[in-house]
XYZ file of N, CA and C in Angstrom:
603
model
N 6.371 23.876 8.544
C 6.210 23.133 7.264
C 4.848 23.179 6.838
N 4.368 23.658 5.650
C 3.107 23.764 4.872
C 2.774 22.239 4.453
N 1.506 22.103 4.570
C 1.357 20.649 4.349
C 0.548 21.166 3.097
N 0.809 20.268 1.985
C 0.115 20.416 0.650
C -1.283 19.922 0.846
N -2.549 20.396 0.077
C -3.820 20.165 0.459
C -4.241 18.953 -0.614
N -3.538 18.810 -1.712
C -3.839 18.324 -2.812
C -3.118 17.124 -2.988
N -3.578 15.846 -3.779
C -2.935 14.503 -3.858
C -1.593 14.909 -4.739
N -0.389 14.285 -4.128
C 0.641 14.540 -4.839
C 0.856 13.995 -6.217
N 1.200 14.855 -7.495
C 0.989 14.492 -8.783
C 1.814 13.334 -9.142
N 1.524 12.637 -9.969
C 2.772 12.058 -10.662
C 3.819 12.700 -11.255
N 4.017 13.374 -11.791
C 5.121 14.443 -11.948
C 6.260 14.317 -10.894
N 5.757 14.728 -9.561
C 6.169 14.536 -8.454
C 7.325 13.245 -8.777
N 6.826 12.287 -8.715
C 7.605 10.924 -8.202
C 8.536 10.453 -9.620
N 7.894 10.942 -10.603
C 8.815 10.997 -11.908
C 9.949 11.740 -12.057
N 9.639 13.028 -11.583
C 11.288 13.576 -11.437
C 12.043 13.079 -10.484
N 11.394 12.431 -8.890
C 12.557 12.080 -8.340
C 13.120 10.825 -8.855
N 12.344 9.892 -9.617
C 13.147 8.922 -9.875
C 14.295 8.924 -11.246
N 13.969 10.313 -11.817
C 14.891 10.686 -12.958
C 16.447 11.133 -12.301
N 15.924 11.727 -11.166
C 17.351 12.156 -10.435
C 17.975 10.892 -9.365
N 17.145 10.199 -9.009
C 17.749 9.184 -8.296
C 17.177 8.045 -8.354
N 17.676 6.719 -8.697
C 16.545 5.430 -9.160
C 15.990 5.039 -7.752
N 16.683 5.283 -6.777
C 16.432 4.542 -5.565
C 16.188 5.968 -4.436
N 15.122 6.756 -4.864
C 15.201 7.933 -4.032
C 15.254 7.686 -2.202
N 14.617 6.749 -1.616
C 14.310 6.644 -0.177
C 15.000 5.379 -0.027
N 16.038 5.112 -0.845
C 17.049 4.242 -0.183
C 16.468 2.727 0.155
N 15.315 2.350 -0.626
C 14.717 0.897 -0.297
C 15.706 -0.510 -0.729
N 16.556 -0.196 -1.495
C 17.742 -1.263 -1.744
C 18.884 -1.436 -0.027
N 18.918 -0.280 0.179
C 20.203 -0.320 1.326
C 19.959 0.021 2.692
N 18.766 0.679 2.858
C 18.247 0.988 4.086
C 17.951 -0.003 5.149
N 18.736 -0.109 6.199
C 18.730 -1.080 7.692
C 16.998 -0.932 7.915
N 16.398 0.404 7.981
C 15.139 0.792 8.182
C 13.985 0.169 7.427
N 14.416 0.283 6.089
C 13.245 -0.246 5.072
C 13.483 -1.604 5.387
N 14.463 -2.414 5.407
C 14.580 -4.181 5.430
C 13.708 -4.492 6.810
N 14.083 -3.890 7.960
C 13.367 -4.304 9.384
C 11.646 -3.903 9.240
N 11.571 -2.569 8.350
C 10.178 -2.303 8.007
C 9.568 -3.521 7.341
N 9.888 -3.858 6.335
C 9.500 -5.209 5.457
C 9.317 -6.529 5.928
N 10.441 -6.751 6.984
C 10.424 -8.045 7.714
C 8.788 -7.518 8.607
N 8.599 -7.112 9.419
C 7.408 -6.631 10.106
C 6.580 -6.398 9.402
N 6.228 -6.187 8.040
C 5.015 -6.093 7.063
C 4.892 -7.391 6.650
N 5.902 -8.288 6.404
C 5.595 -9.503 6.052
C 4.988 -10.402 7.282
N 5.713 -10.174 8.336
C 5.288 -10.936 9.737
C 3.640 -10.774 9.676
N 3.355 -9.512 9.518
C 1.861 -9.290 9.919
C 0.825 -9.884 9.032
N 1.324 -10.763 8.016
C 0.467 -11.082 7.302
C -0.326 -12.346 8.013
N -1.544 -12.522 7.908
C -1.772 -13.840 8.424
C -1.905 -15.181 7.701
N -1.800 -15.209 6.549
C -1.881 -16.080 5.941
C -0.933 -16.536 4.892
N -0.195 -17.588 5.166
C 0.853 -17.736 4.139
C 0.839 -17.481 2.626
N -0.223 -17.557 2.266
C -0.297 -17.251 0.683
C -1.695 -16.796 0.716
N -1.822 -15.777 -0.356
C -3.000 -14.870 -0.739
C -3.391 -15.395 -2.134
N -4.421 -15.569 -2.913
C -4.679 -16.020 -4.074
C -4.486 -14.559 -4.884
N -5.181 -13.583 -4.872
C -4.876 -12.460 -5.520
C -4.626 -11.199 -4.844
N -3.685 -10.634 -4.850
C -3.178 -9.128 -4.527
C -2.969 -7.986 -5.296
N -3.064 -7.047 -4.705
C -2.778 -5.763 -5.478
C -1.790 -4.958 -4.564
N -0.510 -4.623 -4.781
C 0.183 -3.734 -4.229
C 0.108 -2.016 -4.944
N -0.477 -1.411 -3.947
C -0.476 0.174 -4.547
C 0.862 0.696 -4.174
N 1.556 1.500 -5.145
C 2.629 2.207 -5.020
C 3.899 1.228 -4.580
N 4.253 0.528 -5.634
C 5.390 -0.465 -5.309
C 6.697 0.072 -5.849
N 7.040 1.104 -6.022
C 8.172 1.854 -6.493
C 9.000 0.950 -7.161
N 10.236 0.651 -6.629
C 11.176 -0.105 -7.394
C 11.382 -1.414 -7.036
N 10.183 -2.244 -6.441
C 9.547 -3.248 -6.447
C 10.596 -4.127 -5.218
N 11.268 -3.354 -4.147
C 12.239 -4.392 -3.112
C 10.950 -5.017 -2.547
N 10.033 -4.452 -2.016
C 8.724 -5.071 -1.287
C 8.186 -6.273 -2.006
N 7.986 -5.779 -3.295
C 7.338 -6.568 -4.522
C 7.997 -8.077 -4.157
N 9.281 -7.793 -4.269
C 10.170 -9.021 -4.446
C 9.957 -10.078 -3.349
N 9.686 -9.365 -1.887
C 9.699 -10.073 -1.033
C 8.350 -10.516 -0.664
N 7.470 -9.885 -1.315
C 5.912 -10.413 -1.030
C 5.365 -11.281 -2.190
N 6.216 -11.343 -3.431
C 5.749 -12.555 -4.358
C 5.821 -13.569 -3.831
N 6.559 -14.591 -3.242
C 6.570 -15.693 -2.405
C 5.399 -15.879 -1.823
N 4.696 -14.805 -1.587
C 3.361 -15.229 -0.579
C 1.997 -15.027 -1.146
N 2.014 -14.775 -2.441
C 0.826 -14.456 -3.645
C 0.850 -15.607 -4.756
N -0.356 -16.119 -4.949
C -0.392 -17.110 -6.257
C -0.252 -15.767 -7.551
N -1.158 -14.597 -7.345
C -0.949 -13.808 -8.140
C -0.938 -12.293 -7.589
N -0.185 -11.477 -8.224
C 0.400 -9.954 -7.332
C 0.297 -9.004 -8.615
N -0.370 -8.345 -8.481
C -0.470 -6.821 -9.187
C 0.204 -5.942 -8.523
N 1.036 -5.413 -8.971
C 2.137 -4.040 -8.520
C 1.626 -2.886 -9.721
N 1.202 -1.769 -8.502
C 1.175 -0.391 -9.517
C 2.190 0.538 -9.130
N 2.389 1.600 -9.804
C 3.228 2.615 -9.359
C 2.802 4.131 -10.451
N 2.874 5.205 -10.030
C 2.595 6.211 -11.047
C 3.722 6.592 -12.028
N 4.707 6.127 -11.438
C 6.091 6.437 -12.428
C 6.399 5.569 -13.050
N 6.643 5.751 -14.467
C 7.129 4.623 -15.309
C 8.623 3.956 -14.996
N 9.766 4.920 -14.720
C 10.952 4.515 -14.190
C 11.149 3.223 -13.124
N 9.923 3.778 -12.073
C 9.968 2.807 -10.986
C 9.223 1.451 -11.380
N 8.336 1.348 -12.489
C 7.742 0.268 -12.946
C 8.637 -0.719 -13.561
N 9.543 0.427 -14.054
C 10.518 -0.505 -15.071
C 11.457 -1.496 -14.261
N 12.006 -0.738 -13.216
C 12.977 -1.277 -12.145
C 12.423 -2.304 -11.292
N 11.046 -2.111 -11.018
C 10.458 -3.080 -10.335
C 10.042 -4.683 -10.948
N 9.901 -4.135 -12.549
C 9.757 -5.492 -13.414
C 11.150 -6.368 -13.799
N 12.143 -5.259 -13.463
C 13.589 -6.166 -13.826
C 13.840 -6.697 -12.823
N 13.575 -6.460 -11.366
C 13.752 -7.059 -10.255
C 13.152 -8.376 -10.198
N 11.751 -8.322 -10.515
C 10.821 -9.441 -10.541
C 10.860 -10.267 -11.839
N 11.635 -10.110 -12.506
C 11.695 -10.690 -14.042
C 11.555 -12.362 -13.807
N 11.872 -12.625 -12.962
C 11.773 -13.987 -12.554
C 10.629 -14.534 -12.043
N 9.943 -14.020 -11.884
C 8.458 -14.214 -11.053
C 7.306 -13.874 -12.164
N 6.924 -15.243 -12.850
C 5.855 -14.692 -14.048
C 4.621 -14.433 -13.217
N 4.415 -15.031 -12.015
C 2.980 -14.622 -11.422
C 2.676 -13.182 -11.001
N 3.922 -12.420 -11.088
C 3.734 -11.009 -10.719
C 3.835 -9.955 -11.893
N 2.562 -9.509 -11.797
C 2.582 -8.216 -13.150
C 2.699 -6.605 -12.552
N 2.767 -5.828 -13.460
C 3.028 -4.441 -13.132
C 2.268 -3.671 -14.113
N 1.860 -2.601 -13.741
C 0.956 -1.481 -14.483
C 1.205 -0.052 -14.265
N 1.541 1.074 -14.988
C 1.613 2.154 -14.591
C 0.103 2.678 -14.264
N -0.196 3.282 -13.153
C -1.753 3.354 -13.009
C -1.677 4.579 -11.898
N -2.141 5.535 -12.123
C -2.907 6.762 -10.994
C -3.973 6.363 -10.521
N -3.614 5.433 -9.343
C -5.122 5.746 -8.293
C -5.376 6.901 -7.587
N -6.379 7.100 -7.610
C -7.680 6.413 -7.537
C -8.337 6.592 -8.982
N -8.026 7.667 -9.466
C -8.584 7.941 -10.711
C -8.436 7.008 -11.501
N -7.797 5.917 -11.722
C -7.471 4.687 -12.056
C -7.576 3.552 -11.406
N -8.084 2.536 -11.700
C -8.230 1.255 -11.009
C -8.375 0.057 -11.605
N -7.729 -1.282 -10.950
C -7.516 -2.258 -11.615
C -8.914 -2.978 -11.458
N -8.796 -3.915 -12.719
C -10.285 -4.751 -12.568
C -9.543 -5.950 -11.859
N -10.664 -6.835 -11.303
C -10.797 -7.803 -10.365
C -10.953 -7.714 -8.992
N -10.858 -8.885 -8.344
C -10.933 -8.618 -6.759
C -9.633 -9.256 -6.153
N -9.701 -8.779 -4.805
C -8.463 -9.064 -4.293
C -8.626 -9.708 -3.086
N -7.406 -10.425 -2.357
C -8.062 -10.932 -1.084
C -6.642 -10.366 -0.064
N -5.763 -9.467 -0.809
C -4.902 -8.734 0.039
C -4.620 -7.499 -0.901
N -4.553 -6.013 0.016
C -4.290 -5.170 -0.968
C -3.155 -4.411 0.059
N -1.947 -4.336 -0.421
C -1.127 -3.511 -0.031
C -0.940 -2.146 -0.129
N -0.575 -1.237 0.821
C -0.660 0.217 0.887
C 0.467 0.501 1.698
N 1.708 0.388 1.353
C 2.963 0.664 2.163
C 3.435 1.977 1.478
N 3.510 3.003 2.565
C 3.866 4.099 2.680
C 3.580 5.245 1.381
N 2.060 4.906 1.176
C 1.162 5.929 0.079
C 0.643 6.523 0.430
N -0.577 6.173 1.720
C -1.689 6.874 1.680
C -1.464 8.241 2.153
N -0.545 8.819 2.785
C -0.279 10.013 3.030
C -0.064 11.008 1.818
N 0.135 10.738 0.396
C 0.077 11.324 -0.533
C -1.155 11.950 -1.038
N -2.485 11.080 -0.230
C -3.853 11.266 -1.456
C -4.364 12.629 -0.458
N -5.174 13.215 -1.261
C -6.079 14.191 -0.469
C -7.413 13.586 0.322
N -8.003 14.220 0.949
C -9.246 13.791 1.187
C -10.075 13.175 0.659
N -10.481 13.757 -0.753
C -11.191 13.194 -1.553
C -10.764 11.923 -2.256
N -9.497 12.023 -2.512
C -8.969 10.880 -3.139
C -8.946 9.583 -2.305
N -8.666 9.810 -1.188
C -8.944 8.622 -0.123
C -10.205 8.257 0.026
N -10.861 9.071 0.322
C -12.686 8.601 -0.108
C -12.759 7.680 -1.283
N -12.481 8.093 -2.519
C -12.278 7.448 -3.859
C -11.819 5.898 -3.604
N -10.422 6.220 -3.130
C -9.889 4.964 -2.809
C -10.613 3.793 -2.394
N -11.139 4.369 -1.101
C -12.004 3.407 0.062
C -12.990 2.676 -0.869
N -13.209 3.416 -1.838
C -14.689 3.274 -2.933
C -14.316 1.910 -3.589
N -13.322 2.067 -3.878
C -12.516 0.961 -5.044
C -12.527 -0.117 -4.137
N -11.765 0.070 -3.025
C -11.472 -1.165 -1.846
C -13.114 -1.776 -1.762
N -13.868 -1.064 -1.013
C -15.244 -1.893 -0.897
C -15.673 -2.778 -2.115
N -15.191 -2.364 -3.264
C -16.173 -3.405 -4.452
C -14.684 -4.264 -4.295
N -13.588 -3.840 -4.493
C -12.519 -5.021 -4.780
C -12.328 -5.761 -3.903
N -12.133 -5.505 -2.637
C -11.697 -6.710 -1.504
C -12.957 -7.815 -0.996
N -12.147 -8.741 -1.404
C -13.572 -9.938 -1.130
C -13.643 -10.365 0.399
N -14.698 -10.865 0.816
C -14.641 -11.178 2.156
C -13.868 -11.891 2.806
N -13.310 -11.270 3.790
C -12.161 -11.680 4.868
C -10.769 -11.499 4.365
N -10.738 -10.836 3.039
C -9.829 -10.119 2.843
C -9.054 -9.110 3.497
N -7.479 -8.732 3.131
C -6.911 -8.094 4.441
C -6.315 -6.680 3.521
N -6.345 -5.669 4.448
C -5.757 -4.272 3.741
C -4.732 -3.896 5.045
N -3.344 -3.754 4.381
C -2.100 -3.664 5.082
C -1.673 -2.248 4.848
N -1.782 -1.432 5.902
C -1.318 -0.139 5.945
C -0.146 0.162 6.546
N 0.987 0.666 5.653
C 2.129 0.988 6.617
C 2.259 2.534 5.967
N 2.909 3.171 7.293
C 2.761 4.556 7.269
C 3.899 5.627 7.957
N 5.097 5.682 7.431
C 6.026 6.670 8.057
C 5.259 7.734 9.149
N 5.892 7.933 10.295
C 5.451 8.648 11.156
C 6.329 10.257 11.169
N 7.327 10.505 10.374
C 8.234 11.645 10.686
C 7.272 12.920 9.816
N 7.754 13.985 10.026
C 7.166 14.867 9.491
C 7.460 15.029 8.075
N 6.646 15.673 7.096
C 6.577 15.507 5.594
C 5.538 16.776 5.473
N 5.727 17.268 3.921
C 4.594 18.409 3.729
C 3.658 17.686 2.308
N 3.350 16.184 2.794
C 2.423 15.785 2.187
C 1.189 15.969 2.673
N -0.026 15.576 2.054
C -1.252 15.854 2.295
C -1.608 15.422 3.833
N -1.489 14.300 4.239
C -1.534 13.758 5.298
C -0.416 13.712 6.566
N -0.382 13.387 7.296
C 0.367 12.398 8.796
C 0.464 11.040 8.443
N 1.473 10.228 8.643
C 1.043 8.967 8.565
C -0.007 8.513 9.705
N -0.098 9.086 10.579
C -1.240 8.587 11.665
C -2.707 9.126 10.954
N -2.555 10.454 10.455
C -3.564 10.703 9.875
C -4.388 9.613 8.600
N -3.323 9.414 7.837
C -3.865 8.404 6.581
C -4.462 7.234 7.443
N -3.610 6.649 8.458
C -4.225 5.309 8.930
C -5.425 5.762 9.450
N -5.482 6.713 10.138
C -6.768 6.496 11.125
C -8.085 7.391 10.179
N -7.562 7.884 8.745
C -8.838 8.110 7.818
C -9.376 6.554 7.283
N -8.220 5.781 6.599
C -8.827 4.661 6.108
C -9.572 3.951 7.524
N -9.323 3.669 8.824
C -10.197 2.883 9.564
C -11.307 3.665 9.620
N -11.494 5.259 9.865
C -12.886 5.778 10.075
C -13.631 5.443 8.495
N -13.036 5.478 7.544
C -14.100 5.042 6.284
C -14.393 4.306 6.241
N -13.498 3.036 6.796
C -14.032 1.475 6.705
C -14.696 0.801 8.110
N -15.215 1.618 8.852
C -15.296 1.443 10.075
C -16.976 0.525 10.028
N -17.600 0.497 8.933
C -18.813 -0.190 8.702
C -18.553 -1.821 8.211
N -17.261 -1.760 7.668
C -16.793 -3.185 6.576
C -15.624 -3.685 6.934
N -14.716 -2.954 7.692
C -13.446 -3.620 8.140
C -13.473 -3.457 9.549
N -12.914 -4.578 9.913
C -12.303 -4.856 11.296
C -10.281 -4.486 11.197
N -10.131 -3.766 12.518
C -9.076 -3.645 12.663
C -8.134 -5.012 13.660
N -7.524 -5.778 12.897
C -7.003 -6.923 13.838
C -5.648 -6.877 14.010
N -4.749 -6.184 13.896
C -3.604 -5.848 14.036
C -3.418 -4.324 14.083
N -2.238 -4.164 14.821
C -1.695 -2.696 14.960
C -0.291 -2.407 15.629
N 0.733 -2.299 14.782
C 1.751 -2.297 15.520
C 2.249 -0.799 15.407
N 3.272 -0.352 16.390
C 3.873 1.230 16.172
C 5.114 0.847 16.845
N 6.038 1.748 15.982
C 7.517 2.106 16.321
C 7.823 3.485 16.374
N 8.845 4.102 16.579
C 9.230 5.202 16.857
C 9.048 6.097 15.285
N 9.269 5.317 14.113
C 9.452 5.796 12.890
C 8.271 5.398 11.911
N 7.520 4.526 12.129
C 6.135 3.941 11.226
C 5.155 3.228 12.174
N 4.026 3.206 11.644
C 2.819 2.543 12.120
C 2.580 1.685 11.071
N 2.055 0.148 11.641
C 1.454 -0.769 10.629
C 0.232 -1.052 11.235
N -0.919 -1.388 10.395
C -1.960 -1.567 10.609
C -2.677 -2.789 9.512
N -3.185 -3.826 10.198
C -3.951 -4.572 9.124
C -5.458 -5.081 9.560
N -6.302 -4.580 8.621
C -7.650 -4.554 8.664
C -8.249 -5.660 8.020
N -9.198 -6.374 8.062
C -9.558 -7.492 7.521
C -11.621 -6.987 7.244
N -11.710 -7.390 6.045
C -13.519 -7.474 5.779
C -13.767 -8.234 6.387
N -15.207 -7.904 6.801
C -16.073 -8.835 7.665
C -16.679 -10.092 6.614
N -17.082 -11.219 7.628
C -17.049 -12.063 6.199
C -18.839 -12.160 6.138
N -19.001 -12.390 5.031
C -20.744 -12.375 4.458
C -21.782 -12.875 5.812
N -22.172 -12.745 6.284
C -23.199 -13.660 6.636
C -24.663 -13.966 6.273
N -24.776 -14.934 6.722
C -26.145 -15.530 5.971
C -27.402 -14.947 6.632
N -28.446 -14.324 5.712
C -29.711 -13.830 6.279
C -30.271 -14.875 7.267
N -31.036 -14.277 8.646
C -31.620 -15.238 9.476
C -32.797 -15.701 8.895
N -33.261 -17.063 8.814
C -34.103 -17.450 8.444
C -35.998 -16.898 9.228
């Protein structure tokens, strides 16, 4: 299978949702439900002040993540996905949505949780580096980055392992790997920004 070199374009996702409102079976898949259970269990804190979810799709994980966040901003490149996610979370006023093409676009503010579930392997090397540059500015000290990556074969720019290892390598000087789990079909990594240390007098 030929692997694409460039970041997967927004039209790819818009076209998917135009033919199938749930192209990855997020609503019905036992695999997705178990993966979401593991993702939420991997979070180290009961509540986060400000979270951003990159690639929220139709909002199934968003809905489950919402009670763990005081403010949650969820992003996706596809308008149909954003509309479905907003409808799913309509009774959650602390959850906001925006159509945004990351990393060329990036939200304002700083966050103590960044959720990157099943999105990293869509990025090229250059866009992965740009994403990490944004994270370095936006993630507060001791904030967490959660990576979830499918391990099956795809034609996307990166494998699941390649995507996760790229983030770990690019963040080696400011992020610590604090949790790592692996199943037959996906891997889950939690990284935490190092705390600010006071200068030695």
